Short mmCIF file of N, CA and C in Angstrom, two decimals:
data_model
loop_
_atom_site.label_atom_id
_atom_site.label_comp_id
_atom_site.label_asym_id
_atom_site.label_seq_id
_atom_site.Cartn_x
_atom_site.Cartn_y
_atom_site.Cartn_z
N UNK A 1458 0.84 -1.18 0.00
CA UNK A 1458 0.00 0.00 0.00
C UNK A 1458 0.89 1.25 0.00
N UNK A 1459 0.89 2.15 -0.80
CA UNK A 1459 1.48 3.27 -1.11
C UNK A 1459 1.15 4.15 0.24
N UNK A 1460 0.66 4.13 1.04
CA UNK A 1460 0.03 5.05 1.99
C UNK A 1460 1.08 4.35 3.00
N UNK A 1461 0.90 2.87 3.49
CA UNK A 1461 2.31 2.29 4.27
C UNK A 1461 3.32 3.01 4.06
N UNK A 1462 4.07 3.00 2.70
CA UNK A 1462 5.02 3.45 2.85
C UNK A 1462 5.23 4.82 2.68
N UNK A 1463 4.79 5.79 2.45
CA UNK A 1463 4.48 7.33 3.33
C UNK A 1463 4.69 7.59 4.71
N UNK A 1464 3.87 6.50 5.01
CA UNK A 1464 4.15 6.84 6.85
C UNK A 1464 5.30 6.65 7.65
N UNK A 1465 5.70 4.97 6.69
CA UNK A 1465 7.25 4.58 7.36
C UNK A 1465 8.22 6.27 6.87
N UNK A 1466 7.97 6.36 5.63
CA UNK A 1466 9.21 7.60 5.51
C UNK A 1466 8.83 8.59 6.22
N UNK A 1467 7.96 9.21 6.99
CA UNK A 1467 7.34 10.10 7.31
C UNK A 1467 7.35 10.02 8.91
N UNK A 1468 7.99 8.52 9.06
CA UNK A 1468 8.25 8.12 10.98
C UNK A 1468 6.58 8.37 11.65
N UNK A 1469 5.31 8.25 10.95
CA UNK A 1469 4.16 8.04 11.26
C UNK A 1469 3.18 7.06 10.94
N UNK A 1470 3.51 5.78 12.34
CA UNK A 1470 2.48 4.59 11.70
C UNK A 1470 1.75 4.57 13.10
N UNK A 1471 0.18 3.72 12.74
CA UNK A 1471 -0.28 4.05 14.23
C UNK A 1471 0.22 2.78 15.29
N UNK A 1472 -0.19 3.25 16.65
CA UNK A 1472 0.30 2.50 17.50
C UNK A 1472 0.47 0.59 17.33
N UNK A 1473 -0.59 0.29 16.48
CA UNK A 1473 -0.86 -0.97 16.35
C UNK A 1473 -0.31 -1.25 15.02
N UNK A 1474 0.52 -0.89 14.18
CA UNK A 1474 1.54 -1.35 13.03
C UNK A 1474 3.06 -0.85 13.60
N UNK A 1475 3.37 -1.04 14.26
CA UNK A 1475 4.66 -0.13 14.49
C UNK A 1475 5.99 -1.05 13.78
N UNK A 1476 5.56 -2.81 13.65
CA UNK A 1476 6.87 -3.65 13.08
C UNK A 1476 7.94 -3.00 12.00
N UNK A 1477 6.85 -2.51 11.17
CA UNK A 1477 8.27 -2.36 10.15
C UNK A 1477 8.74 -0.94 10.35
N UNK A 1478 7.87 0.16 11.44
CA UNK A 1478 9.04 1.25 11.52
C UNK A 1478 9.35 1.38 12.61
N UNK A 1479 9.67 0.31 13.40
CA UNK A 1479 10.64 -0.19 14.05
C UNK A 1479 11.95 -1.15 13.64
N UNK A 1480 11.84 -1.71 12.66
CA UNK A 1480 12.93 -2.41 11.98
C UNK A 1480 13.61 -0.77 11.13
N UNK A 1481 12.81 -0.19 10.34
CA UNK A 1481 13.19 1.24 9.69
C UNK A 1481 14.62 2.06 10.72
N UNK A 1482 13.96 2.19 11.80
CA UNK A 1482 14.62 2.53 12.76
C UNK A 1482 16.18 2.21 13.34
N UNK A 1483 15.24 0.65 13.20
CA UNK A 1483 17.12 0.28 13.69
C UNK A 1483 17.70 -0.13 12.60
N UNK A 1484 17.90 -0.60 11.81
CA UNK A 1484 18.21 -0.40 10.73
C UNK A 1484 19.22 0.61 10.35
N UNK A 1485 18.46 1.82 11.12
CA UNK A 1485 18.88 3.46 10.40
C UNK A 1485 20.02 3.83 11.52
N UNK A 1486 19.65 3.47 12.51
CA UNK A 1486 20.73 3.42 13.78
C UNK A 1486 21.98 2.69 13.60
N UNK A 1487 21.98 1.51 13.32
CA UNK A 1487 23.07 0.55 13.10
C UNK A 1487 23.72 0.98 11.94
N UNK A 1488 22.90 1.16 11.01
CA UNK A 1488 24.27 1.35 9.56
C UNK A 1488 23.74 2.75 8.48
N UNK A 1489 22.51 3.72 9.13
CA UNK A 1489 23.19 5.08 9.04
C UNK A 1489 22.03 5.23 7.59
N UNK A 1490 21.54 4.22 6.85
CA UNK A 1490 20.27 4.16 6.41
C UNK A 1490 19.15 3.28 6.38
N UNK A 1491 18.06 3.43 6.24
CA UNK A 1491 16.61 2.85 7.03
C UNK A 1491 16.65 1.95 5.71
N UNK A 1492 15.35 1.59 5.85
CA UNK A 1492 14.77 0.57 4.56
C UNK A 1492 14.47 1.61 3.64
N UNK A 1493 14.86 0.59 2.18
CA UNK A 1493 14.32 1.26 0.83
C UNK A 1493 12.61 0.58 0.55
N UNK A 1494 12.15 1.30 0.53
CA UNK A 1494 10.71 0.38 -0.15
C UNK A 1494 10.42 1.14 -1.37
N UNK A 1495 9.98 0.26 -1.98
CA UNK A 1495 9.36 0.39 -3.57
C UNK A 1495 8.02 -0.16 -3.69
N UNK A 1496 7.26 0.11 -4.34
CA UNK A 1496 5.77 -0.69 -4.58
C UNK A 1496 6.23 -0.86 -5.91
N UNK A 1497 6.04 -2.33 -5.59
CA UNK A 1497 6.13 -3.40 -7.02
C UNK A 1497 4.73 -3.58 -8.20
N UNK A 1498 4.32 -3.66 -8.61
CA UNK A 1498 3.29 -4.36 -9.24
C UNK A 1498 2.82 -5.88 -9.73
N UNK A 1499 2.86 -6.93 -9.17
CA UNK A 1499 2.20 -6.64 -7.63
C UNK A 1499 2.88 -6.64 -6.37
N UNK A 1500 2.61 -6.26 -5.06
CA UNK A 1500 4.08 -6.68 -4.40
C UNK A 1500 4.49 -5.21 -4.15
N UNK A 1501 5.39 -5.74 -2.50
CA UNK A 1501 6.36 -4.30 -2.45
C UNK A 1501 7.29 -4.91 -1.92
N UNK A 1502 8.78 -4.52 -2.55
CA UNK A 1502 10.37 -4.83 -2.25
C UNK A 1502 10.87 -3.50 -1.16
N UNK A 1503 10.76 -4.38 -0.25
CA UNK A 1503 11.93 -3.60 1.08
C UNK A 1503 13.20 -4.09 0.94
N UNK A 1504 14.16 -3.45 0.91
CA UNK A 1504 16.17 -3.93 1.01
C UNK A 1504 16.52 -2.63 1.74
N UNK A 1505 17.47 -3.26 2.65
CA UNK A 1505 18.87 -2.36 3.31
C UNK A 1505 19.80 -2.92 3.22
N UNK A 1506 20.83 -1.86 3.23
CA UNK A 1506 22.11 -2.38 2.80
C UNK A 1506 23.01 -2.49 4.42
N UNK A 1507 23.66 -3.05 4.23
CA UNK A 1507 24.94 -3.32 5.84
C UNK A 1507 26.34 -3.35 5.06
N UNK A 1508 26.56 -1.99 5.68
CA UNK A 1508 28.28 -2.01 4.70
C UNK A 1508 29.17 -3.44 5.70
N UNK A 1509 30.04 -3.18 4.61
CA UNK A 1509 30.88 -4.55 4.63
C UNK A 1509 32.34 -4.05 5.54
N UNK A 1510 31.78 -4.02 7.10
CA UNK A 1510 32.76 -3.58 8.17
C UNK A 1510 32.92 -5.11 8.92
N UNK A 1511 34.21 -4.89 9.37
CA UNK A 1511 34.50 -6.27 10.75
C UNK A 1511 34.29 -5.66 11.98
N UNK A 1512 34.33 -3.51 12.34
CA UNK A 1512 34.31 -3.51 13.45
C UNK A 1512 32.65 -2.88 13.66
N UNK A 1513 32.23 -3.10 15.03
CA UNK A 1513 30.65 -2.49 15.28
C UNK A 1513 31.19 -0.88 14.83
N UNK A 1514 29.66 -0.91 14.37
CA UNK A 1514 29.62 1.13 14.52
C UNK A 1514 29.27 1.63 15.52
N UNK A 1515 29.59 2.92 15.90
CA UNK A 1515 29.10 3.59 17.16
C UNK A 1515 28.08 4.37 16.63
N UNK A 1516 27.23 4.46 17.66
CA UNK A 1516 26.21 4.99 17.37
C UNK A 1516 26.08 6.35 18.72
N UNK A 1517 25.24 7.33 18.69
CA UNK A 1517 25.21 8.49 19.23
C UNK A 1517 24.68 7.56 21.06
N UNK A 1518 23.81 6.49 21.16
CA UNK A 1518 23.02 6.08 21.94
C UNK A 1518 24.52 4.91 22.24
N UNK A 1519 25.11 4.57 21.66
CA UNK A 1519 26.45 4.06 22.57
C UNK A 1519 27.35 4.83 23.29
N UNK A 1520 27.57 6.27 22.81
CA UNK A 1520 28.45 6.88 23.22
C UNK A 1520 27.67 7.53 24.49
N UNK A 1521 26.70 7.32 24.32
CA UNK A 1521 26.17 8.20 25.75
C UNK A 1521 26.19 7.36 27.10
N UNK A 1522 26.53 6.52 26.86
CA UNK A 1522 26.45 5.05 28.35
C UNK A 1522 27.57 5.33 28.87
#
């Protein structure tokens, strides 16, 4: 649904869908971009990418502990 993915980019889904912009999220935390979504015909393709590191990334919410 084209309206789904508005909201994920838009960081507005209601309380009772929150799965995939919560994956969006961390996702975006860990490696700095969220999910790509596309609406397919028929069908919609979500991919993120994970660069090709051996060490963890820091993130703003590690450095604060």
């Amino acid at each position: 649904d084209p309206k789904v993915i508005e909201r994920v980019e838009a960081n507005e889904m209601p309380g009772n869908k929150i799965g995939l912009l919560n994956v969006h999220h961390r996702v975006k935390l860990l490696y700095g971009e969220g999910l790509h979504i596309r609406r397919l015909e028929p069908g919609t393709e979500i991919a993120f990418y994970i660069p090709n590191q051996r060490t963890p990334v820091a993130s703003q919410a590690t450095l604060l502990l």
